[in-house]
Amino acid sequence: MSERPAHRPTAILVGVQLPGVGDAEHAADLAELARLVDTLGYEVTDTVTQRRDTLSKSVVLGEGKLKELAELTGGKGYVPSAVPVKKDKARMRRAEESGEADDDEFEAADDDDDGQVPIVGRDVPEDSKRRPGLIAVDHELGPSQARNLEKATGVQVLDRTGVILEIFHRHARSREAKLQVELARLAYVSPRLRETGARGERQAGRGAGETELELDRRRIRDRMAEIRRELEAVHREQDHRREHRAGQPTVALVGYTNAGKSSLMRALTGSQVLVADQLFATLDTTIRALHPEAHPRILVSDTVGFIKKLPHDLVASFRSTLDEARHAGLLLFLVDASDPTFREQYAVTREVIGEIGAMQAPTRLILNKVDRLDETQREELRREFPEAIQMSALDKDDVARLRATIVAFFGQALVEAELLVPWPQHALVAQLHGEAQVLSEAHEEAGTRVRVRIEPDTLKRVQAALASSSPGA
Ligand SMILES: Nc1nc2c(ncn2[C@@H]2O[C@H](COP(=O)(O)OP(=O)(O)OP(=O)(O)O)[C@@H](O)[C@H]2O)c(=O)[nH]1
Ligand SMILES: [Mg+2]
């Protein structure tokens, strides 16, 4: 557990239970949002929910619920300038209640904000009366919904995607992750920009006939193009490294965020990757060899986790981070079996992995964290998932068993071969000890005769190397 400051800012969750969403699912979604908000550093103090047929187009919630929410925040409870310009109030109210209200009618005319989407550090005054610092809404919000909700409550509003993007922004460490997050944030912000009517200094650089909004959008497009170019360079470098590893058996750990991928990575490889009881602790892909080493060497990759309703732009920008999974010879799907919603989390993971085209490799399901379950629960899971491996990433024996399973899996693909390595190429023998299982080794007049169990692709590469340097080739 990470250290927590004594006085964390507080947050209120808002969710609408739409038709077709059961009570359990609704509660699970909100519990997950609470974990996301907690990861952002807020303490969740209240949850305001409502059953509705649709989200209110203006402020998500209905009038009464909005008042209830505003009482918690010390806000007005209505959108200050929600004065219909053309329609009469009663008609507006009817339309609003039926979820049909026209967004723009609720927009303030004297809009004084900067047209930026409320994604980070939006300046909503924070007073000392423990006014919440954030309202997190468990749905995708349109720009005017967020804006109106802020006006009615006086508190910064983020939708689910905004919360996730903010966590990614804070957790990004590598240049690649930072670029990918920036790309996703710009894709999120761009359609949410709106004309501000701002004047003066912001007009600099504006083309003839170009409005403020067009200028902002153009700047974003330019920056996105620049980021894509930078990312391409990063990816070329990665492809290069991957080519270098080609033929080496690789197992990819994939799964929902917090399933325990990095913990298992540590246990299998002895590496010091970050493990934290947080959502999206890992954003980069790490590749390490199994330790103690297997022969041939087996690589393990740990990567970014998934979540329900993962923003599409985020998946798109993290696609190459997930490339390791696409090239792996074995996919281990990790779930936190102690989480009652793990079945759905498993389904989400399979779906995203399918979307990025990584489902060709054989897969195994790993029910992790079974140390938190009792024997009856484990037995039930054995019946439900007879093929799955039950384990705890924190248990040495479990990890050793999994290691043996991985080694045996790649062992099936090995073929036996005999190679004669001439003396001038003696370095190849040492290489074979890393890349194959050496069964026997005999020194002869012409060189070293080695019997190996080896991956077919690696065998081809070694044979080609031997042929190209043999006399007369
Ligand atoms: N009890 C128990 N806790 C575990 C187990 N495996 C992992 N954990 C804990 O679960 C939390 C998340 O573990 P991580 O390994 O960071 O999970 P992850 O899948 O890498 O998560 P992200 O990188 O955030 O997507 C940490 O607090 C771990 O200590 C396990 O088998 N049993
Ligand atoms: Mg991790």
Coordinates of C-alpha atoms and ligand atoms in Angstrom, one line a residue:
M1 CA 0.0 0.0 0.0
S2 CA 1.3 3.4 -0.8
E3 CA 1.5 6.2 1.8
R4 CA -1.5 8.5 1.8
P5 CA -1.4 12.1 2.8
A6 CA -3.6 12.8 5.9
H7 CA -5.8 15.3 4.2
R8 CA -6.7 14.1 0.8
P9 CA -9.1 16.2 -1.3
T10 CA -12.6 14.6 -1.5
A11 CA -14.7 13.5 -4.4
I12 CA -18.3 12.7 -5.1
L13 CA -19.3 10.0 -7.6
V14 CA -22.3 10.4 -9.9
G15 CA -23.9 7.5 -11.7
V16 CA -27.1 7.0 -13.6
Q17 CA -28.5 3.5 -13.7
L18 CA -29.8 3.1 -17.2
P19 CA -32.3 0.6 -18.4
G20 CA -30.7 -2.8 -18.9
V21 CA -28.1 -2.3 -16.3
G22 CA -28.7 -4.5 -13.3
D23 CA -28.2 -3.4 -9.7
A24 CA -25.1 -5.5 -9.2
E25 CA -23.5 -4.2 -12.4
H26 CA -24.3 -0.6 -11.5
A27 CA -22.8 -1.1 -8.1
A28 CA -19.7 -2.7 -9.5
D29 CA -19.2 0.1 -12.0
L30 CA -19.4 2.7 -9.3
A31 CA -17.0 0.7 -7.1
E32 CA -14.6 0.6 -9.9
L33 CA -15.0 4.4 -10.5
A34 CA -14.3 4.8 -6.8
R35 CA -11.0 2.9 -7.2
L36 CA -10.0 5.0 -10.1
V37 CA -10.8 8.2 -8.2
D38 CA -8.9 6.8 -5.2
T39 CA -5.9 6.2 -7.5
L40 CA -6.1 9.8 -8.5
G41 CA -5.6 10.7 -4.8
Y42 CA -9.2 11.6 -3.8
E43 CA -11.2 10.3 -0.9
V44 CA -14.7 9.4 -2.0
T45 CA -17.2 10.8 0.4
D46 CA -20.5 10.5 -1.3
T47 CA -22.2 8.7 -4.2
V48 CA -25.2 10.2 -5.9
T49 CA -27.1 7.8 -8.2
Q50 CA -30.4 7.8 -10.0
R51 CA -32.4 5.6 -12.3
R52 CA -33.2 7.3 -15.6
D53 CA -34.1 6.2 -19.1
T54 CA -31.3 8.4 -20.5
L55 CA -28.8 10.8 -19.2
S56 CA -30.2 14.3 -19.0
K57 CA -28.7 16.0 -22.0
S58 CA -28.1 19.2 -20.0
V59 CA -26.8 18.1 -16.6
V60 CA -26.9 14.2 -16.6
L61 CA -29.1 14.1 -13.5
G62 CA -32.7 15.2 -13.1
E63 CA -33.6 18.5 -11.4
G64 CA -34.2 17.0 -7.9
K65 CA -31.0 14.9 -7.9
L66 CA -29.0 17.8 -9.1
K67 CA -30.2 19.9 -6.1
E68 CA -29.2 17.0 -3.8
L69 CA -25.8 16.9 -5.4
A70 CA -25.4 20.7 -5.1
E71 CA -26.3 20.6 -1.4
L72 CA -23.2 18.3 -1.0
T73 CA -21.0 20.7 -2.9
G74 CA -22.4 24.0 -1.8
G75 CA -23.3 24.9 -5.4
K76 CA -26.4 26.6 -6.8
G77 CA -28.3 23.4 -7.8
Y78 CA -29.2 24.8 -11.2
V79 CA -27.4 26.1 -14.2
P80 CA -27.2 29.9 -13.6
S81 CA -28.0 31.1 -17.1
A82 CA -30.3 28.3 -18.1
V83 CA -32.7 30.8 -19.5
P84 CA -34.2 29.5 -22.7
V85 CA -33.8 32.0 -25.4
K86 CA -36.5 31.0 -27.7
K87 CA -38.6 28.4 -25.9
D88 CA -40.7 29.0 -22.8
K89 CA -39.5 27.6 -19.5
A90 CA -42.2 25.0 -19.1
R91 CA -41.5 23.6 -22.4
M92 CA -37.8 23.5 -21.7
R93 CA -38.5 21.7 -18.4
R94 CA -40.6 19.1 -20.1
A95 CA -38.0 18.6 -22.8
E96 CA -35.3 18.3 -20.1
E97 CA -37.2 15.8 -18.1
S98 CA -37.7 13.7 -21.2
G99 CA -34.0 13.9 -21.9
E100 CA -34.6 15.9 -25.1
A101 CA -33.4 19.3 -24.1
D102 CA -31.2 21.1 -26.6
D103 CA -27.8 21.4 -25.0
D104 CA -27.0 24.9 -26.2
E105 CA -30.1 26.4 -24.6
F106 CA -28.5 25.6 -21.2
E107 CA -25.2 27.2 -22.0
A108 CA -24.3 30.4 -20.3
A109 CA -24.1 33.4 -22.6
D110 CA -21.5 35.1 -20.5
D111 CA -19.2 32.1 -20.7
D112 CA -15.9 33.1 -19.2
D113 CA -14.0 29.9 -19.3
D114 CA -11.2 29.1 -21.7
G115 CA -12.9 26.5 -23.9
Q116 CA -10.6 23.7 -22.6
V117 CA -12.2 20.5 -21.7
P118 CA -12.1 19.9 -17.9
I119 CA -9.4 17.3 -17.9
V120 CA -6.8 18.7 -15.5
G121 CA -6.4 21.5 -13.0
R122 CA -9.5 23.3 -14.1
D123 CA -9.8 26.3 -11.9
V124 CA -12.9 25.8 -9.9
P125 CA -12.5 27.8 -6.7
E126 CA -11.7 25.6 -3.7
D127 CA -12.8 27.0 -0.4
S128 CA -11.8 25.8 3.0
K129 CA -15.2 24.4 3.9
R130 CA -14.2 21.0 2.7
R131 CA -15.9 21.6 -0.6
P132 CA -15.2 18.5 -2.7
G133 CA -12.4 18.8 -5.2
L134 CA -14.0 16.6 -7.8
I135 CA -17.2 15.2 -9.2
A136 CA -16.6 12.0 -11.1
V137 CA -19.3 10.9 -13.5
D138 CA -19.4 7.3 -14.5
H139 CA -20.4 8.0 -18.1
E140 CA -19.1 9.7 -21.2
L141 CA -20.0 13.4 -20.9
G142 CA -20.5 15.9 -23.7
P143 CA -18.7 19.2 -23.2
S144 CA -21.9 21.1 -22.3
Q145 CA -23.0 18.4 -19.8
A146 CA -19.7 18.7 -18.0
R147 CA -19.8 22.5 -18.1
N148 CA -23.4 22.8 -16.9
L149 CA -22.7 20.3 -14.1
E150 CA -19.8 22.4 -13.0
K151 CA -21.9 25.6 -13.0
A152 CA -24.6 24.0 -11.0
T153 CA -22.3 22.5 -8.4
G154 CA -19.2 24.8 -8.4
V155 CA -17.0 21.8 -8.5
Q156 CA -14.6 20.4 -11.2
V157 CA -16.3 17.5 -13.2
L158 CA -14.5 14.7 -14.9
D159 CA -16.1 11.9 -16.7
R160 CA -14.9 8.3 -16.6
T161 CA -12.6 8.7 -19.6
G162 CA -11.2 11.9 -18.1
V163 CA -10.4 10.2 -14.9
I164 CA -8.6 7.3 -16.7
L165 CA -6.7 9.7 -18.9
E166 CA -5.6 11.7 -15.9
I167 CA -4.3 8.5 -14.2
F168 CA -2.4 7.6 -17.3
H169 CA -1.0 11.1 -17.5
R170 CA 0.3 10.9 -13.9
H171 CA 1.7 7.4 -14.3
A172 CA 3.4 7.8 -17.6
R173 CA 7.2 7.6 -17.1
S174 CA 8.8 6.6 -20.4
R175 CA 9.0 8.9 -23.4
E176 CA 6.7 6.5 -25.3
A177 CA 4.1 6.4 -22.6
K178 CA 4.1 10.2 -22.3
L179 CA 3.7 10.6 -26.0
Q180 CA 0.9 8.0 -26.2
V181 CA -1.0 9.6 -23.3
E182 CA -0.6 13.1 -24.8
L183 CA -2.0 11.8 -28.1
A184 CA -5.0 10.2 -26.4
R185 CA -5.7 13.4 -24.4
L186 CA -5.6 15.6 -27.4
A187 CA -7.9 13.2 -29.3
Y188 CA -10.2 13.5 -26.2
V189 CA -10.0 17.3 -26.0
S190 CA -10.3 18.3 -29.6
P191 CA -14.0 17.5 -30.2
R192 CA -14.8 19.1 -26.9
L193 CA -13.4 22.4 -27.7
R194 CA -15.9 25.1 -28.5
E195 CA -15.9 28.7 -29.6
T196 CA -15.1 31.0 -26.7
G197 CA -15.3 34.4 -28.2
A198 CA -12.1 35.2 -26.4
R199 CA -10.2 38.1 -27.7
G200 CA -6.7 39.7 -27.9
E201 CA -3.6 37.7 -27.4
R202 CA -5.1 34.3 -28.4
Q203 CA -5.6 35.6 -32.0
A204 CA -1.9 35.5 -32.7
G205 CA -1.1 33.1 -35.5
R206 CA -4.7 32.9 -36.7
G207 CA -5.0 32.5 -40.4
A208 CA -7.3 34.7 -42.5
G209 CA -10.9 33.9 -41.9
E210 CA -10.0 31.4 -39.2
T211 CA -12.0 31.5 -36.0
E212 CA -10.5 31.0 -32.6
L213 CA -11.9 27.5 -32.5
E214 CA -10.5 26.6 -35.9
L215 CA -7.1 27.9 -34.7
D216 CA -7.2 25.8 -31.6
R217 CA -8.2 22.7 -33.5
R218 CA -5.5 23.3 -36.0
R219 CA -2.9 23.6 -33.3
I220 CA -4.1 20.3 -31.8
R221 CA -4.0 18.6 -35.2
D222 CA -0.4 19.8 -35.8
R223 CA 0.7 18.7 -32.4
M224 CA -0.9 15.3 -32.9
A225 CA 0.9 14.9 -36.2
E226 CA 4.1 15.8 -34.5
I227 CA 3.5 13.2 -31.7
R228 CA 2.7 10.5 -34.3
R229 CA 6.0 11.2 -36.1
E230 CA 7.9 11.0 -32.8
L231 CA 6.2 7.8 -31.9
E232 CA 7.0 6.3 -35.3
A233 CA 10.7 6.8 -34.5
V234 CA 10.3 5.2 -31.1
H235 CA 8.4 2.2 -32.7
R236 CA 11.0 1.7 -35.4
E237 CA 13.6 1.4 -32.7
Q238 CA 11.3 -1.2 -30.9
D239 CA 10.7 -3.2 -34.0
H240 CA 14.4 -3.3 -34.5
R241 CA 14.9 -4.7 -31.0
R242 CA 12.1 -7.2 -31.5
E243 CA 13.7 -8.5 -34.7
H244 CA 16.8 -9.0 -32.7
R245 CA 14.8 -11.2 -30.3
A246 CA 13.0 -13.0 -33.1
G247 CA 12.6 -16.7 -32.6
Q248 CA 13.1 -16.4 -28.8
P249 CA 10.1 -17.9 -27.1
T250 CA 8.1 -15.2 -25.4
V251 CA 5.2 -15.4 -22.9
A252 CA 3.0 -12.3 -22.5
L253 CA 1.2 -11.5 -19.2
V254 CA -2.0 -9.8 -20.0
G255 CA -5.1 -8.9 -18.0
Y256 CA -7.2 -6.4 -16.2
T257 CA -5.5 -3.7 -14.3
N258 CA -4.4 -4.8 -10.8
A259 CA -4.7 -8.5 -11.6
G260 CA -1.2 -9.0 -10.4
K261 CA 0.7 -9.1 -13.7
S262 CA 3.7 -7.1 -12.5
S263 CA 3.8 -9.2 -9.3
L264 CA 4.0 -12.4 -11.4
M265 CA 6.6 -10.7 -13.7
R266 CA 8.8 -10.1 -10.6
A267 CA 8.3 -13.6 -9.3
L268 CA 9.1 -15.3 -12.7
T269 CA 12.1 -13.1 -13.7
G270 CA 13.5 -11.7 -10.5
S271 CA 13.1 -8.2 -12.0
Q272 CA 12.2 -5.1 -10.0
V273 CA 9.2 -3.9 -12.0
L274 CA 6.7 -1.7 -10.1
V275 CA 4.0 -3.4 -8.1
A276 CA 1.4 -1.2 -6.5
D277 CA -2.2 -1.6 -5.3
Q278 CA -3.3 1.0 -7.8
L279 CA -5.0 1.0 -11.1
F280 CA -2.7 1.4 -14.1
A281 CA 0.6 1.2 -12.1
T282 CA 2.2 -0.2 -15.3
L283 CA 2.0 1.7 -18.6
D284 CA 5.0 0.4 -20.4
T285 CA 6.0 -3.0 -21.6
T286 CA 8.9 -4.7 -19.8
I287 CA 10.6 -7.8 -21.2
R288 CA 12.9 -10.0 -19.1
A289 CA 14.2 -13.6 -19.3
L290 CA 12.8 -16.3 -17.0
H291 CA 15.0 -16.5 -13.9
P292 CA 16.4 -19.1 -13.1
E293 CA 17.1 -19.2 -16.8
A294 CA 15.5 -21.8 -19.0
H295 CA 17.2 -23.5 -22.0
P296 CA 16.4 -22.2 -24.5
R297 CA 16.0 -18.8 -22.8
I298 CA 12.3 -17.8 -22.4
L299 CA 11.2 -14.2 -22.3
V300 CA 8.4 -12.8 -20.3
S301 CA 6.6 -9.5 -21.0
D302 CA 4.5 -7.4 -18.6
T303 CA 2.4 -4.7 -20.0
V304 CA -0.4 -2.1 -19.4
G305 CA -3.6 -3.5 -18.0
F306 CA -7.2 -3.1 -19.3
I307 CA -10.4 -1.8 -17.8
K308 CA -14.1 -1.7 -18.7
K309 CA -15.1 1.1 -21.1
L310 CA -11.4 1.8 -21.9
P311 CA -11.3 4.9 -24.0
H312 CA -10.9 3.9 -27.6
D313 CA -8.3 6.5 -28.4
L314 CA -6.3 5.2 -25.5
V315 CA -6.3 1.7 -26.8
A316 CA -5.3 3.0 -30.2
S317 CA -2.4 5.0 -28.9
F318 CA -1.2 2.1 -26.7
R319 CA -1.5 -0.4 -29.5
S320 CA 2.3 -0.7 -30.0
T321 CA 2.8 -1.1 -26.3
L322 CA 0.7 -4.1 -26.7
D323 CA 2.7 -5.4 -29.6
E324 CA 4.7 -7.7 -27.5
A325 CA 1.4 -9.6 -26.8
R326 CA 0.8 -9.8 -30.5
H327 CA 4.2 -11.5 -31.0
A328 CA 4.1 -13.7 -28.0
G329 CA 4.1 -17.5 -28.4
L330 CA 1.9 -17.9 -25.3
L331 CA -0.6 -15.6 -23.7
L332 CA -1.3 -15.9 -20.0
F333 CA -4.5 -14.2 -19.1
L334 CA -4.3 -13.1 -15.5
V335 CA -7.4 -12.4 -13.4
D336 CA -7.8 -11.5 -9.8
A337 CA -9.9 -14.5 -8.8
S338 CA -10.7 -12.8 -5.4
D339 CA -12.6 -10.0 -7.2
P340 CA -16.3 -11.0 -7.6
T341 CA -16.4 -9.3 -11.0
F342 CA -13.4 -11.1 -12.5
R343 CA -15.5 -13.0 -15.1
E344 CA -16.4 -9.7 -16.7
Q345 CA -12.9 -8.5 -16.4
Y346 CA -11.6 -11.6 -18.2
A347 CA -14.2 -11.0 -21.0
V348 CA -13.0 -7.3 -21.3
T349 CA -9.4 -8.5 -21.6
R350 CA -10.2 -11.1 -24.2
E351 CA -12.1 -8.5 -26.2
V352 CA -9.3 -5.9 -26.2
I353 CA -6.7 -8.5 -27.0
G354 CA -8.9 -9.7 -29.9
E355 CA -9.3 -6.1 -31.1
I356 CA -5.6 -5.6 -31.4
G357 CA -5.3 -8.9 -33.3
A358 CA -3.3 -10.7 -30.6
M359 CA -5.5 -13.8 -30.3
Q360 CA -3.5 -16.2 -32.5
A361 CA -1.2 -17.5 -29.8
P362 CA -2.3 -20.3 -27.4
T363 CA -3.7 -18.9 -24.2
R364 CA -4.0 -20.1 -20.6
L365 CA -6.2 -18.6 -17.9
I366 CA -4.5 -17.9 -14.6
L367 CA -6.7 -17.4 -11.6
N368 CA -4.4 -15.3 -9.5
K369 CA -4.8 -14.3 -5.8
V370 CA -6.4 -17.5 -4.8
D371 CA -4.7 -17.1 -1.4
R372 CA -7.6 -14.8 -0.6
L373 CA -10.1 -17.6 -1.3
D374 CA -11.2 -20.5 0.9
E375 CA -11.1 -24.2 -0.2
T376 CA -14.8 -24.2 -1.1
Q377 CA -14.4 -21.2 -3.4
R378 CA -11.4 -22.8 -5.0
E379 CA -13.2 -26.0 -5.6
E380 CA -16.1 -24.1 -7.2
L381 CA -13.6 -22.4 -9.5
R382 CA -11.9 -25.7 -10.3
R383 CA -15.3 -26.9 -11.5
E384 CA -16.1 -23.8 -13.5
F385 CA -12.6 -23.4 -15.0
P386 CA -11.1 -26.9 -15.1
E387 CA -8.3 -25.8 -17.5
A388 CA -7.3 -22.7 -15.5
I389 CA -4.2 -22.5 -13.3
Q390 CA -5.0 -21.4 -9.8
M391 CA -2.2 -19.7 -8.0
S392 CA -0.9 -16.8 -6.0
A393 CA 1.9 -14.7 -7.5
L394 CA 3.1 -14.2 -3.9
D395 CA 3.6 -18.0 -3.4
K396 CA 7.0 -19.4 -4.4
D397 CA 5.8 -22.9 -5.0
D398 CA 2.9 -21.8 -7.2
V399 CA 5.4 -19.6 -9.2
A400 CA 7.8 -22.6 -9.6
R401 CA 4.9 -24.7 -10.9
L402 CA 3.9 -22.1 -13.4
R403 CA 7.5 -21.8 -14.5
A404 CA 7.6 -25.5 -15.2
T405 CA 4.4 -25.3 -17.1
I406 CA 5.8 -22.5 -19.3
V407 CA 9.0 -24.4 -19.9
A408 CA 7.1 -27.5 -20.8
F409 CA 4.8 -25.6 -23.2
F410 CA 7.7 -24.2 -25.2
G411 CA 9.5 -27.6 -24.8
Q412 CA 6.8 -29.2 -27.0
A413 CA 7.8 -27.1 -29.9
L414 CA 11.5 -28.0 -29.7
V415 CA 13.0 -30.4 -32.3
E416 CA 16.1 -32.5 -31.8
A417 CA 19.1 -31.7 -34.1
E418 CA 22.8 -32.5 -34.4
L419 CA 25.1 -29.7 -35.6
L420 CA 28.8 -29.7 -36.4
V421 CA 30.2 -26.3 -35.4
P422 CA 33.6 -25.7 -37.1
W423 CA 36.4 -24.4 -34.8
P424 CA 36.5 -20.9 -36.4
Q425 CA 32.9 -20.5 -35.4
H426 CA 33.3 -21.8 -31.9
A427 CA 31.3 -18.8 -30.5
L428 CA 28.2 -20.4 -31.9
V429 CA 28.5 -23.2 -29.3
A430 CA 28.2 -20.7 -26.4
Q431 CA 25.3 -19.1 -28.2
L432 CA 23.6 -22.5 -28.5
H433 CA 23.8 -22.9 -24.7
G434 CA 21.6 -19.8 -24.4
E435 CA 19.2 -20.5 -27.3
A436 CA 18.8 -24.3 -27.0
Q437 CA 18.9 -27.2 -24.7
V438 CA 22.3 -28.8 -25.2
L439 CA 22.0 -32.6 -24.9
S440 CA 25.6 -33.5 -25.6
E441 CA 28.8 -32.0 -26.9
A442 CA 31.8 -33.8 -28.4
H443 CA 35.0 -32.3 -29.7
E444 CA 36.2 -33.7 -33.0
E445 CA 38.9 -32.9 -35.6
A446 CA 36.7 -30.5 -37.6
G447 CA 34.9 -28.8 -34.7
T448 CA 32.3 -29.4 -32.0
R449 CA 29.5 -31.8 -32.6
V450 CA 26.5 -30.6 -30.6
R451 CA 23.2 -32.4 -30.0
V452 CA 20.5 -29.9 -29.2
R453 CA 16.8 -29.5 -28.6
I454 CA 16.0 -26.3 -30.3
E455 CA 13.2 -24.1 -31.7
P456 CA 12.7 -24.8 -35.4
D457 CA 13.1 -21.1 -36.3
T458 CA 16.3 -20.8 -34.2
L459 CA 17.6 -24.0 -35.8
K460 CA 17.1 -22.5 -39.3
R461 CA 19.0 -19.4 -38.3
V462 CA 21.9 -21.4 -36.9
Q463 CA 22.0 -23.6 -39.9
A464 CA 22.0 -20.6 -42.2
A465 CA 24.9 -19.1 -40.2
L466 CA 26.9 -22.3 -40.5
A467 CA 26.2 -22.7 -44.2
S468 CA 27.1 -19.1 -45.0
S469 CA 30.5 -19.4 -43.4
S470 CA 31.4 -22.9 -44.4
P471 CA 34.2 -23.1 -47.0
G472 CA 32.9 -23.0 -50.5
A473 CA 29.6 -21.4 -49.5
Ligands
LIG1 N1 -3.1 -11.5 -2.0 C1 -2.5 -11.4 -3.2 N2 -2.2 -10.1 -3.7 C2 -1.6 -10.0 -4.9 C3 -1.3 -11.2 -5.7 N3 -0.7 -10.8 -6.8 C4 -0.7 -9.4 -6.7 N4 -1.2 -9.0 -5.6 C5 -1.3 -7.6 -5.2 O1 -2.2 -6.9 -6.1 C6 -1.8 -5.6 -6.3 C7 -1.6 -5.3 -7.8 O2 -0.5 -6.0 -8.2 P1 0.3 -5.6 -9.5 O3 1.2 -6.8 -9.8 O4 0.8 -4.3 -9.5 O5 -0.9 -5.7 -10.6 P2 -0.9 -5.4 -12.2 O6 -1.7 -6.4 -12.8 O7 0.6 -5.2 -12.6 O8 -1.6 -3.9 -12.2 P3 -1.4 -2.6 -13.1 O9 0.0 -2.5 -13.6 O10 -1.8 -1.5 -12.2 O11 -2.4 -2.8 -14.3 C8 -0.6 -5.4 -5.5 O12 -0.9 -4.8 -4.2 C9 0.0 -6.8 -5.3 O13 0.7 -6.9 -4.1 C10 -1.7 -12.5 -5.1 O14 -1.5 -13.5 -5.7 N5 -2.3 -12.5 -3.9
MG2 MG 1.6 -3.7 -13.4

